[in-house]
Coordinates of C-alpha atoms in Angstrom, one line a residue:
X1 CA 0.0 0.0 0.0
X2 CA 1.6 3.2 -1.4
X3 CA 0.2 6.8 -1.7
X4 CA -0.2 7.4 -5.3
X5 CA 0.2 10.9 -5.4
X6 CA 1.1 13.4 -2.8
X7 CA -0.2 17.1 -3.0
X8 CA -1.6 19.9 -0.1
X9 CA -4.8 21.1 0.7
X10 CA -5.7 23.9 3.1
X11 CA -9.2 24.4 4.0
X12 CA -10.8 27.5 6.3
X13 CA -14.6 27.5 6.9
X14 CA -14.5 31.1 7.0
X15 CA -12.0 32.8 4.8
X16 CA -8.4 31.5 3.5
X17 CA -5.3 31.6 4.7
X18 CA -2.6 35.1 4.5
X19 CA 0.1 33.3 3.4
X20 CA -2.0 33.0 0.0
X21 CA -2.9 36.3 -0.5
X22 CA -6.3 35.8 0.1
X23 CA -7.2 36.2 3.6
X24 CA -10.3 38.5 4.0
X25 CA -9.7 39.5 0.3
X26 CA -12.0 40.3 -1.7
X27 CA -10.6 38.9 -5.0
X28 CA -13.0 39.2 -8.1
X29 CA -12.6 36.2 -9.7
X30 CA -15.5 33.9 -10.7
X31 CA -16.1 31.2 -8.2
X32 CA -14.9 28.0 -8.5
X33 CA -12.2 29.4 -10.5
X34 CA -9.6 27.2 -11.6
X35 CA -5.8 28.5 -12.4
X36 CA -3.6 26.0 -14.6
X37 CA 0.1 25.4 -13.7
X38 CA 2.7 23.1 -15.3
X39 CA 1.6 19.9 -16.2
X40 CA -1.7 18.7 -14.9
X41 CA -1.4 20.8 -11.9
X42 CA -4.2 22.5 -10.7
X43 CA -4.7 25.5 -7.9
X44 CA -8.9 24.8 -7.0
X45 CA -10.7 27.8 -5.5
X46 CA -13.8 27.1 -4.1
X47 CA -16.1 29.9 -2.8
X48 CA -19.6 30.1 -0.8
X49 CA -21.9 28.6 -2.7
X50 CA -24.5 30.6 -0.9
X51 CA -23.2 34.0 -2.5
X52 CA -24.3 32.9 -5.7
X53 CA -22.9 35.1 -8.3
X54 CA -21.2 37.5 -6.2
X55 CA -17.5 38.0 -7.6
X56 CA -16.0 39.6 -4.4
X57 CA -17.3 36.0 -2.1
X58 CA -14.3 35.1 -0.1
X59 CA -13.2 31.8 -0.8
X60 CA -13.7 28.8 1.5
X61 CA -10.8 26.8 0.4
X62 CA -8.3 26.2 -2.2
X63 CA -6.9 22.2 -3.3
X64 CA -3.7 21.8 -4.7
X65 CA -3.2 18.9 -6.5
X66 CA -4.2 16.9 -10.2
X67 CA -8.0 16.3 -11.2
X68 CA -8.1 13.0 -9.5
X69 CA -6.8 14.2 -5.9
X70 CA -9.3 17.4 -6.5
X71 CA -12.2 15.2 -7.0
X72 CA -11.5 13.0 -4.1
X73 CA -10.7 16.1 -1.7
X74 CA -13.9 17.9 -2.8
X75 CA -16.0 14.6 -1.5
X76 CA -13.8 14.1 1.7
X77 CA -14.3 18.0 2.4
X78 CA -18.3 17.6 2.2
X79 CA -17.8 14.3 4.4
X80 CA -15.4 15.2 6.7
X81 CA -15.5 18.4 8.9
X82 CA -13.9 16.8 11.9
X83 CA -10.4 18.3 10.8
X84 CA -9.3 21.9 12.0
X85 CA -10.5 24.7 9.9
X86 CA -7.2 26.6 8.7
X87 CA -4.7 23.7 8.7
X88 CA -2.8 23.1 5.8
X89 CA -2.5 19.0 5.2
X90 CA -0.5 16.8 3.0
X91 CA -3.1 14.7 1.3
X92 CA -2.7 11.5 -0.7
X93 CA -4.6 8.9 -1.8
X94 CA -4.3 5.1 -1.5
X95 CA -4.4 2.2 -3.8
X96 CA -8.8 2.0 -3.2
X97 CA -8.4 5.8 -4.1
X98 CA -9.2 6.6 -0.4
X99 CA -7.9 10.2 1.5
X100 CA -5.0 9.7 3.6
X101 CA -3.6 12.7 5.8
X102 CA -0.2 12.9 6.7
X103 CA 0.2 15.8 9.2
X104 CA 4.1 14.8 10.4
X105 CA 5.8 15.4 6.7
X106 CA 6.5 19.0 7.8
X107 CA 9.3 19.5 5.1
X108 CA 6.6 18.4 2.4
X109 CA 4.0 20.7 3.9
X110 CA 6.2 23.6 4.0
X111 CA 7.1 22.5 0.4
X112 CA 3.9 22.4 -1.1
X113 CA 2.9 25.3 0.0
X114 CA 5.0 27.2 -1.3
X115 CA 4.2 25.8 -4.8
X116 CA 0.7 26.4 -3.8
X117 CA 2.0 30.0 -2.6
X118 CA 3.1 30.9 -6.1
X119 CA 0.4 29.8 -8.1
X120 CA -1.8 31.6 -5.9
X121 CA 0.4 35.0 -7.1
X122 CA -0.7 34.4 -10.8
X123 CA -4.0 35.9 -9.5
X124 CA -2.2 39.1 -9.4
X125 CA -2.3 39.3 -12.8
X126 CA -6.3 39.1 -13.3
X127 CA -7.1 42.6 -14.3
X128 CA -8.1 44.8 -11.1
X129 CA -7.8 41.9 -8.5
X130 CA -3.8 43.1 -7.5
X131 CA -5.1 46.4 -5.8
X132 CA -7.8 45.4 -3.9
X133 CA -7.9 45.5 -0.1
X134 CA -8.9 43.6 2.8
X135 CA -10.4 45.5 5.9
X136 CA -7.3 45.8 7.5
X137 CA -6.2 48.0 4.2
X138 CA -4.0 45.6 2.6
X139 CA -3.5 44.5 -0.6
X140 CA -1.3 41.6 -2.2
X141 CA 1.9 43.5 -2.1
X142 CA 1.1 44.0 1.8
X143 CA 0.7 40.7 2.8
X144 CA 3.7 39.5 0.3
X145 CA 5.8 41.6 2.0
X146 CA 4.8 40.4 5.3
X147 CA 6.5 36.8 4.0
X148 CA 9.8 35.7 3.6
X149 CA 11.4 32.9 1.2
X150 CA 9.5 34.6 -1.9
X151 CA 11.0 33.6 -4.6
X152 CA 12.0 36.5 -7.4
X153 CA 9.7 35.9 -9.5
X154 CA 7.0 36.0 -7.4
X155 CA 8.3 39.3 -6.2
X156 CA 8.6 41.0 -9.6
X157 CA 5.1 40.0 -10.8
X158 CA 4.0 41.1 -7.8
X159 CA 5.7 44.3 -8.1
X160 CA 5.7 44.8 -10.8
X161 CA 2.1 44.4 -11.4
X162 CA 1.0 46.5 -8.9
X163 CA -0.5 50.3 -9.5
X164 CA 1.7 53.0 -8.9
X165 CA -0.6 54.7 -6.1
X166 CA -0.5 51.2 -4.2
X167 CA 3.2 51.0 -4.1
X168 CA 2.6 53.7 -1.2
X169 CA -0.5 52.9 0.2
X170 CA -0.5 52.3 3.7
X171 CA -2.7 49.4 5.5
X172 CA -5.0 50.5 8.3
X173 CA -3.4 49.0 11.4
X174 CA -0.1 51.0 11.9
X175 CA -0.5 52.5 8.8
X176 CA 2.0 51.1 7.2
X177 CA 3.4 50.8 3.3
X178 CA 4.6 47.6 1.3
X179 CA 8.4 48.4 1.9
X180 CA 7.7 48.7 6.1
X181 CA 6.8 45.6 5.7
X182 CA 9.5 44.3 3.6
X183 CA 12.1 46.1 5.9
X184 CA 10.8 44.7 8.8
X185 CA 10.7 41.0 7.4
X186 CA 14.0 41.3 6.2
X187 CA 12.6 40.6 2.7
X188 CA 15.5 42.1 0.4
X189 CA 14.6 40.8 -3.4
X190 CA 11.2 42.8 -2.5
X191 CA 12.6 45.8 -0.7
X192 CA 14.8 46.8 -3.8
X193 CA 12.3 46.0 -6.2
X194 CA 9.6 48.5 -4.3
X195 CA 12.3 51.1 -4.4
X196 CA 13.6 50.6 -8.2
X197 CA 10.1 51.0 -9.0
X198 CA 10.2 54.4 -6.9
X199 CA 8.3 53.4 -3.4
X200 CA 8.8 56.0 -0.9
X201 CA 11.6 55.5 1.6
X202 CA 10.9 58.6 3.8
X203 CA 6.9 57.6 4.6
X204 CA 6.4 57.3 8.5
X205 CA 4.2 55.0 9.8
X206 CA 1.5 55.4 13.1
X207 CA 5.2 55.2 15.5
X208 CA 6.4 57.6 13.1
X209 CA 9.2 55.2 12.1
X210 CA 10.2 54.9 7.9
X211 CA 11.2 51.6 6.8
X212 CA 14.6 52.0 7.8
X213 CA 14.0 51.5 11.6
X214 CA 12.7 48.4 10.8
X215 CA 15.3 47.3 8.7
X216 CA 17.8 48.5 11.4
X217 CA 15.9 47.5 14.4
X218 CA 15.6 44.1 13.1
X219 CA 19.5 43.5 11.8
X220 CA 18.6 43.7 8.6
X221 CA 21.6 45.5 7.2
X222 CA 21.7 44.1 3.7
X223 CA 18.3 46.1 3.9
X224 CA 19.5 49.3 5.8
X225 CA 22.2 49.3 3.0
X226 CA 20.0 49.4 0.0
X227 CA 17.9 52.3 2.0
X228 CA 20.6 54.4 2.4
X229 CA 22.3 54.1 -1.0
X230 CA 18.9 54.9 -2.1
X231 CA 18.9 57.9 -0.2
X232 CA 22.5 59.5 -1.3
X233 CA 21.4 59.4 -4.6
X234 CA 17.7 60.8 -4.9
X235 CA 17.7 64.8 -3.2
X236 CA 14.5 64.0 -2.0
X237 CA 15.4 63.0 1.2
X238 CA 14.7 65.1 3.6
X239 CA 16.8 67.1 6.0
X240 CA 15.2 66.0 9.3
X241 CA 16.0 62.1 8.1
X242 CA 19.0 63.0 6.9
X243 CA 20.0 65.1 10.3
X244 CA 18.3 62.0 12.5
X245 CA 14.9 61.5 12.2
X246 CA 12.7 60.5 15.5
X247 CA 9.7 58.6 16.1
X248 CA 7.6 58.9 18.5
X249 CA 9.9 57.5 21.5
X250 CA 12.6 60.0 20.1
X251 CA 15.1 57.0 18.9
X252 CA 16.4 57.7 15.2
X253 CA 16.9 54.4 13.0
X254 CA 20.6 54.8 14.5
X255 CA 19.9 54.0 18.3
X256 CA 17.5 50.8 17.1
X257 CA 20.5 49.7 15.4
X258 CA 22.3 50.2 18.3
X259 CA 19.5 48.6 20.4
X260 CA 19.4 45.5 18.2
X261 CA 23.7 45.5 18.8
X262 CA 24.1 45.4 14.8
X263 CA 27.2 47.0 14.4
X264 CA 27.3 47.0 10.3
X265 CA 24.1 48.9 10.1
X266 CA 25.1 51.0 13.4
X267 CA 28.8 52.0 11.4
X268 CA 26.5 52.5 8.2
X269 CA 24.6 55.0 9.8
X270 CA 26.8 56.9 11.4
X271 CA 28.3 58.0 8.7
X272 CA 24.6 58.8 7.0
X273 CA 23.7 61.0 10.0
X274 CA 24.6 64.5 10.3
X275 CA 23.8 65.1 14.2
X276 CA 25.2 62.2 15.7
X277 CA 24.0 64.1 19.4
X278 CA 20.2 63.6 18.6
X279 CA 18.1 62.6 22.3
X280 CA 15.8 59.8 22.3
X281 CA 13.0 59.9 25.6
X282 CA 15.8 58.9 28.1
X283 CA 18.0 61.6 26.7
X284 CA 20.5 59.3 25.3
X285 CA 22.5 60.2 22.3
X286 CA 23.7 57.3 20.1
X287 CA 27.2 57.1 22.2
X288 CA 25.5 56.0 25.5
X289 CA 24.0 53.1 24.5
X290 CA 26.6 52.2 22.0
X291 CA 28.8 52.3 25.0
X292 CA 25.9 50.6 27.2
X293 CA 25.7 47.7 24.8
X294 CA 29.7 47.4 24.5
X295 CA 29.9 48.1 21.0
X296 CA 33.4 49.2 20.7
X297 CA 33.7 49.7 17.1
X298 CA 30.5 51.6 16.8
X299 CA 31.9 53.6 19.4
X300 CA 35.0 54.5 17.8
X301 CA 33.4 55.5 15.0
X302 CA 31.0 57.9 16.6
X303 CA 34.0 59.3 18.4
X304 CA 35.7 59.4 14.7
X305 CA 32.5 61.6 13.7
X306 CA 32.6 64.0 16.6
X307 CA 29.8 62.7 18.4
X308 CA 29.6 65.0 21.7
X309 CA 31.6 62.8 25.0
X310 CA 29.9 65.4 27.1
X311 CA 26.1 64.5 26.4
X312 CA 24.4 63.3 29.8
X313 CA 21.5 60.9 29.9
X314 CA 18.8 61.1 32.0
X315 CA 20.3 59.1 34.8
X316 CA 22.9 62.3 34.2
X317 CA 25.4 59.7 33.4
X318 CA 28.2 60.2 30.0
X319 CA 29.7 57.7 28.0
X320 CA 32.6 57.4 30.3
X321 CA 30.2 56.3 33.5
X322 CA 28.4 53.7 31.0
X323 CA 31.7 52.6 30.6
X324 CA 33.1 52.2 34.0
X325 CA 30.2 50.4 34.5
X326 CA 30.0 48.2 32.3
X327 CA 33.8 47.1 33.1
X328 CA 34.8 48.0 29.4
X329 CA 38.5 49.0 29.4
X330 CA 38.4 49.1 25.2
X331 CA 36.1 52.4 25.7
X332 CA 37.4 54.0 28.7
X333 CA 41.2 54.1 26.6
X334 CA 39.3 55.6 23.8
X335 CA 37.9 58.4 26.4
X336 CA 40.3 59.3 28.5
X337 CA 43.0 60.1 25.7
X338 CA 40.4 62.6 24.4
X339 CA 41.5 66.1 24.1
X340 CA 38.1 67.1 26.1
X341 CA 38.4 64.8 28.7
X342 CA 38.7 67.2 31.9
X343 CA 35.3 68.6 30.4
X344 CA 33.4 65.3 31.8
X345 CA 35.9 63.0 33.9
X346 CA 34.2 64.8 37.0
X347 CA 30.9 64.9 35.8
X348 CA 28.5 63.3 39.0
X349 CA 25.3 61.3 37.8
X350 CA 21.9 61.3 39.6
X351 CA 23.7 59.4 42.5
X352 CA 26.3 61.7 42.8
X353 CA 29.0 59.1 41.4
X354 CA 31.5 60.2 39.1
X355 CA 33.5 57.6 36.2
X356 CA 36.4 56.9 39.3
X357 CA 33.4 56.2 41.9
X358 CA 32.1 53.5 39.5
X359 CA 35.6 52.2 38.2
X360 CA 36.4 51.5 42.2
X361 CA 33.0 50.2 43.1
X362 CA 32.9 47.8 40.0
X363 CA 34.1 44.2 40.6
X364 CA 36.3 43.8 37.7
X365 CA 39.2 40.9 37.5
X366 CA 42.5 41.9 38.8
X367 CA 44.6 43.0 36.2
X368 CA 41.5 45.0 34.2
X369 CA 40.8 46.5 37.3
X370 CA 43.9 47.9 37.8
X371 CA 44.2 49.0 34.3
X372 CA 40.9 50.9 34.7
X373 CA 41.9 53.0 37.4
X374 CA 45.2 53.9 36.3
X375 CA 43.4 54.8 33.0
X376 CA 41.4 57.1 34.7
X377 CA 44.3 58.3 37.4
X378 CA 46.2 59.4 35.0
X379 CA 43.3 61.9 33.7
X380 CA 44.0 63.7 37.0
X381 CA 40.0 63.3 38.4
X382 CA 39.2 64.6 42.3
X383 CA 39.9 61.4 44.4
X384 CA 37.5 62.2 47.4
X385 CA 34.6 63.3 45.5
X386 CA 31.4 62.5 48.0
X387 CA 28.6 61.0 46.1
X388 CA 25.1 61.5 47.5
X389 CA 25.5 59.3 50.4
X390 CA 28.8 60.8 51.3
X391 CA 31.2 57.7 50.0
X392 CA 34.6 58.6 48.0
X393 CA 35.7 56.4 45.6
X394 CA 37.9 55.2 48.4
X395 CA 35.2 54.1 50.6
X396 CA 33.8 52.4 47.8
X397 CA 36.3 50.2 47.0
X398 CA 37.0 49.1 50.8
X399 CA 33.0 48.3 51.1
X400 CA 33.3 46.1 47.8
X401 CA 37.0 44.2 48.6
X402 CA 38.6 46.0 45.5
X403 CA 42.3 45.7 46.7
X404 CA 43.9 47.2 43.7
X405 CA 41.7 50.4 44.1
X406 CA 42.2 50.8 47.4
X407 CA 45.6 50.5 46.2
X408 CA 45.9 53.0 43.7
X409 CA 44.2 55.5 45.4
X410 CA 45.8 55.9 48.5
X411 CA 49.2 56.0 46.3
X412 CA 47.6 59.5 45.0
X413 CA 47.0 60.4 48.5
X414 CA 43.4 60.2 48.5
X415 CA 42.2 60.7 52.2
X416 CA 41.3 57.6 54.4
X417 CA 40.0 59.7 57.2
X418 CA 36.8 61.3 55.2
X419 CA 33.5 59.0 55.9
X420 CA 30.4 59.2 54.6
X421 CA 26.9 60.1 56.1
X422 CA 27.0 57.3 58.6
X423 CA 30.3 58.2 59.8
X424 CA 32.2 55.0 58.2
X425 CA 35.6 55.6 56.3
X426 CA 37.7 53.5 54.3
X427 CA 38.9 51.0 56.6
X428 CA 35.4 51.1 58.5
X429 CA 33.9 49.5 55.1
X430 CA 36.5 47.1 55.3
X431 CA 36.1 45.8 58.7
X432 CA 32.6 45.3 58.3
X433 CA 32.5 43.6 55.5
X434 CA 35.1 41.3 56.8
X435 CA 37.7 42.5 53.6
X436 CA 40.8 41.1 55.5
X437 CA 43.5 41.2 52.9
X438 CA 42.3 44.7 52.5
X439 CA 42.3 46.3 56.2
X440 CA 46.3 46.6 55.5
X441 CA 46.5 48.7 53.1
X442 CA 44.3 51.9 54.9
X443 CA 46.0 50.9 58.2
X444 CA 49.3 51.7 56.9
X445 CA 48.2 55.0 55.8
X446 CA 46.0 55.8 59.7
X447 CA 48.2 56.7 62.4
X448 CA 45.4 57.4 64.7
X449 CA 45.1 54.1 66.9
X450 CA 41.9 55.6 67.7
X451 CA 40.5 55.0 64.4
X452 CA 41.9 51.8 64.1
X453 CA 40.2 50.9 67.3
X454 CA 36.9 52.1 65.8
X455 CA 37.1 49.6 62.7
X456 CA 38.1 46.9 65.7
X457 CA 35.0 47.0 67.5
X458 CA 33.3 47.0 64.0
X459 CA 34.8 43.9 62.5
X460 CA 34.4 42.4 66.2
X461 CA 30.6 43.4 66.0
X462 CA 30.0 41.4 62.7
X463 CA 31.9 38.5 63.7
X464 CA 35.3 39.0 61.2
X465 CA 37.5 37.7 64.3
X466 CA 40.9 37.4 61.6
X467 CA 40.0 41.0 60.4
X468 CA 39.9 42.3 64.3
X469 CA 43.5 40.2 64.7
X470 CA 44.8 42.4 62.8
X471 CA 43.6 45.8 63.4
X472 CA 44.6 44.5 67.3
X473 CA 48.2 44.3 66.3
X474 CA 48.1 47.2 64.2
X475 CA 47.6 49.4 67.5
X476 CA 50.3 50.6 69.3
X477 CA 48.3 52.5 72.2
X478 CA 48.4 50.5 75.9
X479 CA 45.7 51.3 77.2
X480 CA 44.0 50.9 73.9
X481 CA 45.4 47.5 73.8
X482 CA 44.0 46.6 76.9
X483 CA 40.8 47.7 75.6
X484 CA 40.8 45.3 72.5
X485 CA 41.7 42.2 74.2
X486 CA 38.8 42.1 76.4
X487 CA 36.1 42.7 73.3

């Protein structure tokens, strides 16, 4: 027992399926129409009977297959309504010319389908059927565009057959035309045939975004390329895209490149832009999340087109915070050799921190670490800087157990006295927090046994018995002595 033919069917009791074109379409094509293909190949329409001569009836279901398969399907479709309206099946029929349904042959499905697909695009070419809409406001070139793995000649009849005044029509949903669609999808072959045939690039749609956002949102940069070759050559184009156009969140097609970390259509744009400081609604320029999302080269490049170091977001942070925190030594060397940089190295964000409160607070590995913060030593920044809570960088980095900070910054005579809002300096942080191989480093720079008594009964407090060892032995007071070996 054998199937002797294998073809698809796809049947909807209400109205066919998008990926043919057809959903909620009001083709006008007699019903029951029938389109021939190669060989005996057949594409069956079959349309509410009840609508009698109505034209614009939406069809009920469409067979793929030969006469013989179409005969057979037709009965089992009157006898069987048990399977689920909308599913596309493989169908074949036995050796007693009986239906069999194979739903696991996903490759064949997928297969026929698209054969199915493509014949189904020949009704483009029935006169006035490849501008008419569905309800949603979308005609063939819409929902086309809304597919990928078209072949090209698919696209180009489509195209190609399509009126001029549809080429920019928008559908009713986010009002968006053919080549947002395209962008979006990532369908290429389509995208440049819209635009040879002169579809409009610059069109926003209801989030006031042109088909370049999409293209660039969606790291499509095959896509953002052909858009923006497009644009250098047509005059057209106008100066608010050209300077950074915004949609309605205030992010150019640059900072969803950014967003979608697709550096080729990032780099592309950049050099399209002509303000590279544009704000989107968190008053980020391009640079901050560029820097945000680690993309170095993008970065570089920016920095290469004089993108502004100085701009603040609206956490009040630069580049250089974003990359302090983000423990990226690649961007902070390209920052700190800047000409500008004393214009921003101090710069506090909305918690008062500055780039050296973040680099010492940041629990980098030991050797990037200490790269870090002699990057931004050498920029000469003001060591004991209070953030909001009163912490220098200093106290920072004895809270977190960053030796090499601690380090670093005592060498340039930062002050291990100053304490923050609670009253807790540097080697305070350290005994509480039980930091032991850190406690040496401030003690060596405290001469006041008092203080180091202080960070004693601390690290005595929260149980760090080795940490309170050592502050012991590091005081040379008697009496203070005394004191510490009966806590």
């Amino acid at each position: 027992m054998g199937f002797k033919d294998w073809k698809a069917i796809f049947y909807s009791e209400k109205d066919a399926y998008k990926s043919l074109f057809t959903k909620e379409c009001r083709l006008k094509i007699p019903k029951d129409f029938s389109t021939g293909s190669h060989g005996t190949m057949r594409l069956h329409f079959k349309s509410d009977q009840a609508s009698g001569d109505n034209l614009t009836a939406p069809f009920q279901a469409f067979i793929y297959g030969n006469k013989g398969i179409f005969e057979k399907a037709e009965e089992w479709l009157g006898n069987n309504q048990s399977h689920e309206a909308g599913k596309l099946m493989l169908l074949g029929l036995d050796e007693n010319d009986k239906i069999k349904v194979n739903l696991d042959d996903t490759s064949g499905i997928l297969s026929l389908a698209g054969s199915a697909l493509l014949l189904a695009t020949n009704l483009a070419t029935v006169e006035e059927t490849r501008n008419v809409v569905n309800k949603k406001g979308k005609a063939a070139i819409h929902l086309a565009a809304e597919l990928t793995g078209l072949d090209e000649s698919t696209v180009k009849l489509l195209v190609d057959k399509t009126d001029e005044k549809m080429l920019d029509a928008k559908d009713n949903e986010k009002e968006q035309t053919a080549l947002h669609k395209g962008a979006k999808r990532g369908n290429l072959t389509l995208t440049e045939r819209l635009i040879g045939r002169g579809a409009s690039t610059n069109i926003q749609d209801s989030n006031g975004r042109t088909p370049l956002y999409y293209a660039a949102e969606k790291d499509h940069h095959r896509i953002v390329r052909a858009l923006l070759e497009y644009k250098e050559k047509h005059e057209s184009v106008s100066n608010d895209e050209k300077s950074g156009l915004q949609d309605h969140h205030g992010m150019t097609a640059l900072h969803w490149a950014i967003e979608a970390k697709d550096e080729v259509s990032a780099k592309l744009l950049v050099r399209s832009q002509s303000d590279l400081d544009v704000l989107d609604h968190k008053k980020r320029s391009a640079l901050i999340p560029a820097a945000d999302k680690e993309l170095n080269k993008v970065v570089r490049v920016l920095l290469e087109n004089n993108a502004d170091a100085k701009v603040q977001d609206s956490h009040q942070r630069t580049v250089l915070h974003w990359a302090a925190m983000r423990v990226n030594l690649g961007i902070m060397e390209q920052l700190v050799h800047r000409e500008d940089i004393q214009s921003y190295i101090n710069e506090a964000d909305y918690l008062g921190r500055t780039a050296l409160h973040w680099a010492a607070y940041q629990h980098w590995q030991h050797r990037s670490q200490k790269s870090a913060m002699k990057l931004i030593l050498e920029s000469y920044p003001q060591y004991d800087t209070r953030d909001n809570d009163g912490c220098t960088p200093l106290i920072l980095a004895a809270e977190r157990g960053n030796l090499e900070p601690v380090k670093q910054l005592l060498d340039k005579k930062a002050d291990p006295l100053t304490t923050n809002k609670e009253g807790l300096a540097a080697l305070d942080q350290a005994a509480i927090n039980g930091h032991g191989d850190l406690v040496a480093e401030p003690i060596g720079h405290v001469h006041e046994d008092k203080v180091k008594m202080k960070a004693l009964e601390l690290a005595v407090d929260h149980k760090h018995l080795s940490v309170a060892i050592k502050l012991q032995k590091s005081i040379t007071d008697r009496t203070l002595q005394r004191m510490a070996e009966l806590l």
